[in-house]
């Protein structure tokens, strides 16, 4: 079987036959990082099952790129995923992109997510969860940096992420027992 | 943030429109301090958290006088549950949608948690910290990290926690265990679990949630996703993020019976491999055809999960075949309806052999352990162990690669992404 190309993927993922779409999204790993933005553009397709196939294709690629020994692929996929954080994409896809970066990203993903932590209230919580999960000092530094600048009501979340990363943070305490206003 | 917004017992009646009233019964906590033995006649006041299908089944099993609280994020569930409770003679139980009110209520001695799986760890840990004993539905948790956090919390707080894999409390499971432990099929080298496929479906579009459902509270620690009518209540099971399919739903029963029969609640896992098919259409994404292979050592044995299996077990649509060096044993079912052959049911251990004591039902075992502070039959270590197995199978499937398990470090060897996915960050304000 020859490797799936981007053109073939584009063709098959919008195909009317569900089995063809199924085979296509299962093979996105063969196409690589270049498939991410084209698939993202299809997530909002008028046929919801096409959109779902596109989304699953990206997820398959994320897991594929995270396999041991695929560092270059991982970095390339993260760079493309970062583009999906942009506000012109639907919020649920942006939230997925943040989660995928959390599952795959390194320092470069922290750089991509950090502006959304600071400046995008709609995506802030997703960015926090993603950064909390990213290994390395840079993620911890990003959370520390934001702790003193976050809105007062949001600081407990940042403090909690830092605790999750093993950082001792005395205040603010977590807001588990605080009722939403 | 004002002081009034801080959650406190003093404040809950004033703050919660859903809170109807505090229970009017004298709780066991007034008679026995947490962690101490309770008398045989002391009442144990129970808060029911999660009142969907399983939650209402548990409610039916609770004496009306012991029902102290009803909690669910769906007001329809609450209404149904309140009707059941009142018909059982409950006296003005607290009714609320936020479980924190239940945990903060000092009149509640214990909670039964039958919320969706992604809530279990947060609720169990916080319940233990609040001094409540817990019966938690299976599977114990959604991630491996949650399993360890639950074990740590239960040990730290010394609470009695029973996980709801009730199959091991059946007479058939007891007889199967005796049969195996007395060597009737020799050393068991392979337990072959069989189950029918996870369903396909989930065609509903994203919509606003219905007014009776607090979607934000339903999601809880899970990251925000849009509401789909096909993915809540019973059907969350068929979403990998929330449930995990048959392997987590029924695997938590069938594997629990296997580990019980083999005396292997603690095990040395070596590797997990999985292969199968995701549904072709629909939001439900748990594998339909599915095979997972777990390899263990000390002793060496293999556990497989097969969807579907080659054939039914004693005519039952799910169960397990135990392959020993000298024979096989079929154990049908795995939940409340475990079945073995008449020969095994009639089995008597040889003189000097292993006799497994006759036990109480799963629920009674929990209630008895709350009084005696003994360890229940499906304690958190057993519950978490089974949950970890099921979860790791799904992780291997999602990643499409074999996972080599490092038992000492509690990690997957050489796979950074897999290790990240052993946990799941919690959306605030919830956390482990």
PDB file of C-alpha atoms in Angstrom, chain B residues 31 38-44 371:
ATOM      1  CA  UNK B  31     -22.878   8.231  68.233  1.00  0.00           C
ATOM      2  CA  UNK B  38     -20.162   1.768  65.258  1.00  0.00           C
ATOM      3  CA  UNK B  39     -22.673  -0.317  67.107  1.00  0.00           C
ATOM      4  CA  UNK B  40     -24.769  -2.847  65.249  1.00  0.00           C
ATOM      5  CA  UNK B  41     -27.890  -0.770  65.785  1.00  0.00           C
ATOM      6  CA  UNK B  42     -26.439   2.634  64.980  1.00  0.00           C
ATOM      7  CA  UNK B  43     -27.950   4.236  61.932  1.00  0.00           C
ATOM      8  CA  UNK B  44     -25.601   5.126  59.106  1.00  0.00           C
ATOM      9  CA  UNK B 371     -19.333  -0.615  61.565  1.00  0.00           C
TER      10      UNK B 371
END
